[in-house]
C-alpha cells in the first residue's frame, strides 16, 4: 500500500448506519502512523473494505461517548488480538475513558495480549510526535465532546550546503547530522543547525481539523484557524436548523460559516444524518457561505 | 415485503468479519414474527442491506457471550430507540444475560423508550407461541453455549365440514370456532374440535435447528433429530481438525456427520472461519458424509 500521507473517510453517517454508509469515522495516515478518529460499530469492517490496515492503528481518538462514536472499539481490539498483536495501543477520550474501555473489554470477555493504554483528554496538545502533533479542543455538545487538530511540524527552512561549506564543515557525515538538527563541532567551533538553514525555504506544517458533534461555537474557532482542511460535522440541512440546535449539531450552512470565519482553505462535510441521501444539497448549502467545499463519501481518500 | 416464512442469513463469518462477509447471524421469519439468532457487530447494517426490518425483531436469541456473537446488541437497540420503538423486545441468553444487557445499555448511554426484557436460557422450551416454539439445547463450547430449535406446531388434521354437518353443527360461526380449536355446544351436546378433524390431513410442523459454536457432541443429537433444516457451525475444514478441537469448534466433515446421525433432511453450513474464502471446499467435505448440503452466504434467503 502507498506510503503517502492521506485522509481516509471510513464512514460518514450520523446516528445510525445506512445500507450504503457506515457510521462516521476517519483515519489520517502520516509518516508511518495511522491515526483513527472515532470508532463506531462497523469500523473494523470498513477498514477491511478500505486500504487501511487495522493492525497498524496505534492511536484512537474518541470525540465523545455517544453510541454512534464508540461501539466498534471492542470488536476492533478483539480482532487485533486474534491476529496476534503484541504492541500497545492508546485510546484518547473524554473524562471516564479508562472506565469506558475497561467495561468494553469486560463485555467482550477480552484480555488482549497487548497493552491498551488510555489518555483522558483535556484542552491542548495531547500527542506530540517528531513530525506532527494532535491538539484537542472542547466542542459544544450534549455531553463532553472534543474536536481534534492534526498539525504537521513546521519546517524552519532547508539545509544549505553552501552555508555549511563556508563555515568550514567538511562534506560528509557532519552534513547529515546538521540536517537531522544536531549541533556539530568543526575545529573546536560549534555550528548549530540554525546556522546552515536557508530560512527562505521555511514552510508551515499542514493543519487538519476534525470537528465532531457540536453546535457551532466560537469556543473552537481559535484552535482551528487557518486549517488547510477543516472537516466539520454537518448532521442537518438549514431547513432542520431547529432540530440541529435541539440536538446540539451543525447544519451544512453553519459548517460553511465556520470555515469562512476561521479562514480554512478547504472544507469537508462529514457526519451527515442517515435520513439524507443527497450529498449535493449539503454541498450547495455550505457553498453559499464558503466556496471550497466537498462532502465526504464512504471510503473516500484525500492525498495530503 | 413478502409475508412468506423464510430464513435469512445476515452474516456467515466466524471470529472476525471480512471485506465480503459479516459476522454470523440468522433471522427466521414466521407468521408475523422475526426471530434473530445471535447479534454480532454489524448486525443492524446487515439487516439494512437485507429485507429484514430491524424494527420488527421482538425476540433475540444469543448462543453465548463471545465477542463475535453479541457486540451488535447496543447498536441495534440504539437505532430502534432513535426510530421511536415503544414496544418490548426480549433477549434470551445464557446465565448472566440480564447483567450483560445492562452493561451494554450503560456503555451505549442508552435508556430505551421500550422495555428490554431478558430471559436466562435453560435446556428445554424457552418460547411457546400459538404456531411455533423455540427450544434451547446445551452445546459443547469453551463457555456456556446454546443451540436453538425452531419447531412449527404440528397440524393434527384438517377441519372436516361433512363430519361437522353430520354431527348437527349448523353452517355458520360455530364452524369457525371449531376450526380455531374451540369446543361448541349444539342442542346441549358438546362437540370437540377433535370430533370434526380429518386426521388423514395431519402434518408434523417443520423443524429448523441452529447449532452454534460447538465441538460435535451427542448431547444435542436428540434435540435436533429429524430436522427439516439443520444449520450447523463449520468453523474449519478437516485439515484443521486439531485446531477445531482446541477451540471447541466443528469441521465441515463433522457437521455432515451430525446431519447424517440425526437424520436431517437438509444441512446448511454457517459460521465459517474468516480465513477461508472457498465455500466449495466446505460443501464438498460435508457432502462426503451427508448429501444434501449447502453453504450459507451473506444475505442468502431460504423460503420455508
mmCIF file of N, CA and C in Angstrom, chain B residues 224-288:
data_model
loop_
_atom_site.group_PDB
_atom_site.id
_atom_site.type_symbol
_atom_site.label_atom_id
_atom_site.label_comp_id
_atom_site.label_asym_id
_atom_site.label_seq_id
_atom_site.Cartn_x
_atom_site.Cartn_y
_atom_site.Cartn_z
ATOM 1 N N UNK B 224 -32.107 -32.288 18.155
ATOM 2 C CA UNK B 224 -32.190 -31.821 16.760
ATOM 3 C C UNK B 224 -32.616 -32.919 15.799
ATOM 4 N N UNK B 225 -32.962 -34.107 16.306
ATOM 5 C CA UNK B 225 -33.185 -35.218 15.367
ATOM 6 C C UNK B 225 -34.373 -34.927 14.437
ATOM 7 N N UNK B 226 -34.236 -35.443 13.218
ATOM 8 C CA UNK B 226 -35.240 -35.254 12.170
ATOM 9 C C UNK B 226 -35.491 -33.787 11.802
ATOM 10 N N UNK B 227 -34.461 -32.970 11.865
ATOM 11 C CA UNK B 227 -34.640 -31.565 11.456
ATOM 12 C C UNK B 227 -34.935 -31.487 9.959
ATOM 13 N N UNK B 228 -35.868 -30.640 9.597
ATOM 14 C CA UNK B 228 -36.055 -30.365 8.168
ATOM 15 C C UNK B 228 -34.827 -29.617 7.645
ATOM 16 N N UNK B 229 -34.369 -28.672 8.450
ATOM 17 C CA UNK B 229 -33.136 -27.952 8.105
ATOM 18 C C UNK B 229 -32.242 -27.906 9.342
ATOM 19 N N UNK B 230 -31.065 -28.452 9.206
ATOM 20 C CA UNK B 230 -30.070 -28.343 10.274
ATOM 21 C C UNK B 230 -29.036 -27.307 9.831
ATOM 22 N N UNK B 231 -28.949 -26.221 10.606
ATOM 23 C CA UNK B 231 -27.964 -25.176 10.318
ATOM 24 C C UNK B 231 -26.857 -25.365 11.347
ATOM 25 N N UNK B 232 -25.687 -25.759 10.886
ATOM 26 C CA UNK B 232 -24.637 -26.180 11.821
ATOM 27 C C UNK B 232 -23.365 -25.372 11.596
ATOM 28 N N UNK B 233 -22.739 -24.972 12.684
ATOM 29 C CA UNK B 233 -21.469 -24.249 12.557
ATOM 30 C C UNK B 233 -20.435 -25.149 11.904
ATOM 31 N N UNK B 234 -19.525 -24.524 11.182
ATOM 32 C CA UNK B 234 -18.499 -25.256 10.468
ATOM 33 C C UNK B 234 -17.311 -24.298 10.346
ATOM 34 N N UNK B 235 -16.673 -24.064 11.475
ATOM 35 C CA UNK B 235 -15.610 -23.046 11.509
ATOM 36 C C UNK B 235 -14.420 -23.441 10.646
ATOM 37 N N UNK B 236 -14.151 -24.760 10.587
ATOM 38 C CA UNK B 236 -12.912 -25.211 9.949
ATOM 39 C C UNK B 236 -13.154 -26.334 8.943
ATOM 40 N N UNK B 237 -12.112 -26.607 8.176
ATOM 41 C CA UNK B 237 -12.080 -27.799 7.321
ATOM 42 C C UNK B 237 -11.364 -28.913 8.086
ATOM 43 N N UNK B 238 -11.535 -30.124 7.591
ATOM 44 C CA UNK B 238 -10.957 -31.296 8.278
ATOM 45 C C UNK B 238 -9.444 -31.157 8.474
ATOM 46 N N UNK B 239 -8.778 -30.495 7.535
ATOM 47 C CA UNK B 239 -7.318 -30.332 7.659
ATOM 48 C C UNK B 239 -6.931 -29.543 8.920
ATOM 49 N N UNK B 240 -7.906 -28.843 9.504
ATOM 50 C CA UNK B 240 -7.627 -28.095 10.733
ATOM 51 C C UNK B 240 -8.408 -28.663 11.913
ATOM 52 N N UNK B 241 -8.632 -29.983 11.893
ATOM 53 C CA UNK B 241 -9.497 -30.536 12.940
ATOM 54 C C UNK B 241 -8.881 -30.440 14.331
ATOM 55 N N UNK B 242 -7.527 -30.410 14.397
ATOM 56 C CA UNK B 242 -6.895 -30.269 15.720
ATOM 57 C C UNK B 242 -7.178 -28.869 16.290
ATOM 58 N N UNK B 243 -7.072 -27.885 15.408
ATOM 59 C CA UNK B 243 -7.385 -26.505 15.804
ATOM 60 C C UNK B 243 -8.864 -26.396 16.205
ATOM 61 N N UNK B 244 -9.724 -27.084 15.458
ATOM 62 C CA UNK B 244 -11.156 -27.083 15.774
ATOM 63 C C UNK B 244 -11.387 -27.649 17.177
ATOM 64 N N UNK B 245 -10.665 -28.735 17.477
ATOM 65 C CA UNK B 245 -10.842 -29.387 18.781
ATOM 66 C C UNK B 245 -10.361 -28.466 19.916
ATOM 67 N N UNK B 246 -9.177 -27.890 19.704
ATOM 68 C CA UNK B 246 -8.619 -26.973 20.713
ATOM 69 C C UNK B 246 -9.572 -25.819 21.036
ATOM 70 N N UNK B 247 -10.186 -25.281 19.988
ATOM 71 C CA UNK B 247 -11.028 -24.098 20.180
ATOM 72 C C UNK B 247 -12.507 -24.484 20.343
ATOM 73 N N UNK B 248 -12.750 -25.795 20.404
ATOM 74 C CA UNK B 248 -14.106 -26.320 20.593
ATOM 75 C C UNK B 248 -15.078 -25.861 19.505
ATOM 76 N N UNK B 249 -14.659 -26.152 18.276
ATOM 77 C CA UNK B 249 -15.483 -25.857 17.107
ATOM 78 C C UNK B 249 -15.642 -27.130 16.260
ATOM 79 N N UNK B 250 -16.450 -27.024 15.209
ATOM 80 C CA UNK B 250 -16.698 -28.157 14.315
ATOM 81 C C UNK B 250 -16.034 -27.943 12.955
ATOM 82 N N UNK B 251 -15.741 -29.075 12.300
ATOM 83 C CA UNK B 251 -15.302 -29.019 10.904
ATOM 84 C C UNK B 251 -16.511 -29.295 10.004
ATOM 85 N N UNK B 252 -16.342 -29.027 8.719
ATOM 86 C CA UNK B 252 -17.416 -29.284 7.754
ATOM 87 C C UNK B 252 -17.768 -30.774 7.744
ATOM 88 N N UNK B 253 -16.751 -31.619 7.804
ATOM 89 C CA UNK B 253 -16.990 -33.064 7.812
ATOM 90 C C UNK B 253 -17.811 -33.467 9.032
ATOM 91 N N UNK B 254 -17.434 -32.946 10.176
ATOM 92 C CA UNK B 254 -18.166 -33.272 11.405
ATOM 93 C C UNK B 254 -19.622 -32.802 11.326
ATOM 94 N N UNK B 255 -19.846 -31.617 10.754
ATOM 95 C CA UNK B 255 -21.219 -31.125 10.603
ATOM 96 C C UNK B 255 -22.017 -32.088 9.718
ATOM 97 N N UNK B 256 -21.353 -32.593 8.652
ATOM 98 C CA UNK B 256 -22.004 -33.577 7.781
ATOM 99 C C UNK B 256 -22.360 -34.847 8.547
ATOM 100 N N UNK B 257 -21.456 -35.280 9.405
ATOM 101 C CA UNK B 257 -21.727 -36.484 10.205
ATOM 102 C C UNK B 257 -22.890 -36.273 11.178
ATOM 103 N N UNK B 258 -22.950 -35.091 11.775
ATOM 104 C CA UNK B 258 -24.068 -34.790 12.679
ATOM 105 C C UNK B 258 -25.383 -34.849 11.900
ATOM 106 N N UNK B 259 -25.402 -34.260 10.705
ATOM 107 C CA UNK B 259 -26.624 -34.264 9.892
ATOM 108 C C UNK B 259 -27.067 -35.692 9.588
ATOM 109 N N UNK B 260 -26.085 -36.527 9.267
ATOM 110 C CA UNK B 260 -26.391 -37.926 8.945
ATOM 111 C C UNK B 260 -26.929 -38.659 10.188
ATOM 112 N N UNK B 261 -26.211 -38.527 11.280
ATOM 113 C CA UNK B 261 -26.568 -39.248 12.515
ATOM 114 C C UNK B 261 -27.926 -38.828 13.067
ATOM 115 N N UNK B 262 -28.291 -37.583 12.826
ATOM 116 C CA UNK B 262 -29.539 -37.100 13.426
ATOM 117 C C UNK B 262 -30.679 -37.078 12.407
ATOM 118 N N UNK B 263 -30.404 -37.641 11.233
ATOM 119 C CA UNK B 263 -31.446 -37.806 10.221
ATOM 120 C C UNK B 263 -32.045 -36.484 9.730
ATOM 121 N N UNK B 264 -31.172 -35.515 9.490
ATOM 122 C CA UNK B 264 -31.649 -34.232 8.949
ATOM 123 C C UNK B 264 -32.081 -34.425 7.502
ATOM 124 N N UNK B 265 -32.958 -33.526 7.030
ATOM 125 C CA UNK B 265 -33.311 -33.566 5.598
ATOM 126 C C UNK B 265 -32.335 -32.723 4.791
ATOM 127 N N UNK B 266 -31.922 -31.620 5.383
ATOM 128 C CA UNK B 266 -31.004 -30.717 4.675
ATOM 129 C C UNK B 266 -30.033 -30.105 5.682
ATOM 130 N N UNK B 267 -28.804 -29.932 5.251
ATOM 131 C CA UNK B 267 -27.783 -29.315 6.109
ATOM 132 C C UNK B 267 -27.323 -28.003 5.495
ATOM 133 N N UNK B 268 -27.279 -26.962 6.312
ATOM 134 C CA UNK B 268 -26.675 -25.701 5.863
ATOM 135 C C UNK B 268 -25.512 -25.375 6.795
ATOM 136 N N UNK B 269 -24.358 -25.150 6.206
ATOM 137 C CA UNK B 269 -23.175 -24.796 6.999
ATOM 138 C C UNK B 269 -23.114 -23.283 7.160
ATOM 139 N N UNK B 270 -22.845 -22.830 8.390
ATOM 140 C CA UNK B 270 -22.608 -21.396 8.603
ATOM 141 C C UNK B 270 -21.466 -21.225 9.594
ATOM 142 N N UNK B 271 -21.160 -19.961 9.954
ATOM 143 C CA UNK B 271 -20.071 -19.677 10.905
ATOM 144 C C UNK B 271 -18.755 -20.272 10.375
ATOM 145 N N UNK B 272 -18.352 -19.782 9.212
ATOM 146 C CA UNK B 272 -17.114 -20.251 8.572
ATOM 147 C C UNK B 272 -15.974 -19.309 8.926
ATOM 148 N N UNK B 273 -14.855 -19.868 9.296
ATOM 149 C CA UNK B 273 -13.703 -19.051 9.676
ATOM 150 C C UNK B 273 -13.389 -18.011 8.596
ATOM 151 N N UNK B 274 -13.072 -16.799 9.070
ATOM 152 C CA UNK B 274 -12.767 -15.694 8.153
ATOM 153 C C UNK B 274 -11.582 -16.031 7.247
ATOM 154 N N UNK B 275 -10.737 -16.973 7.668
ATOM 155 C CA UNK B 275 -9.541 -17.270 6.858
ATOM 156 C C UNK B 275 -9.903 -17.985 5.550
ATOM 157 N N UNK B 276 -11.079 -18.627 5.519
ATOM 158 C CA UNK B 276 -11.439 -19.410 4.335
ATOM 159 C C UNK B 276 -12.234 -18.583 3.343
ATOM 160 N N UNK B 277 -11.876 -18.709 2.105
ATOM 161 C CA UNK B 277 -12.597 -17.932 1.090
ATOM 162 C C UNK B 277 -13.368 -18.830 0.126
ATOM 163 N N UNK B 278 -13.104 -20.130 0.164
ATOM 164 C CA UNK B 278 -13.736 -21.005 -0.828
ATOM 165 C C UNK B 278 -14.816 -21.882 -0.209
ATOM 166 N N UNK B 279 -16.045 -21.447 -0.385
ATOM 167 C CA UNK B 279 -17.171 -22.192 0.162
ATOM 168 C C UNK B 279 -17.248 -23.619 -0.372
ATOM 169 N N UNK B 280 -16.804 -23.810 -1.622
ATOM 170 C CA UNK B 280 -16.938 -25.126 -2.254
ATOM 171 C C UNK B 280 -16.240 -26.211 -1.427
ATOM 172 N N UNK B 281 -15.094 -25.871 -0.867
ATOM 173 C CA UNK B 281 -14.360 -26.864 -0.084
ATOM 174 C C UNK B 281 -15.189 -27.356 1.112
ATOM 175 N N UNK B 282 -15.882 -26.446 1.739
ATOM 176 C CA UNK B 282 -16.727 -26.823 2.883
ATOM 177 C C UNK B 282 -17.855 -27.732 2.406
ATOM 178 N N UNK B 283 -18.451 -27.347 1.295
ATOM 179 C CA UNK B 283 -19.586 -28.108 0.775
ATOM 180 C C UNK B 283 -19.146 -29.524 0.395
ATOM 181 N N UNK B 284 -18.041 -29.626 -0.359
ATOM 182 C CA UNK B 284 -17.562 -30.949 -0.793
ATOM 183 C C UNK B 284 -17.218 -31.824 0.399
ATOM 184 N N UNK B 285 -16.590 -31.227 1.380
ATOM 185 C CA UNK B 285 -16.173 -32.028 2.537
ATOM 186 C C UNK B 285 -17.380 -32.571 3.311
ATOM 187 N N UNK B 286 -18.363 -31.703 3.565
ATOM 188 C CA UNK B 286 -19.550 -32.154 4.312
ATOM 189 C C UNK B 286 -20.298 -33.226 3.525
ATOM 190 N N UNK B 287 -20.275 -33.074 2.190
ATOM 191 C CA UNK B 287 -21.027 -33.992 1.323
ATOM 192 C C UNK B 287 -20.484 -35.422 1.382
ATOM 193 N N UNK B 288 -19.233 -35.565 1.760
ATOM 194 C CA UNK B 288 -18.705 -36.935 1.877
ATOM 195 C C UNK B 288 -19.439 -37.689 2.992
#
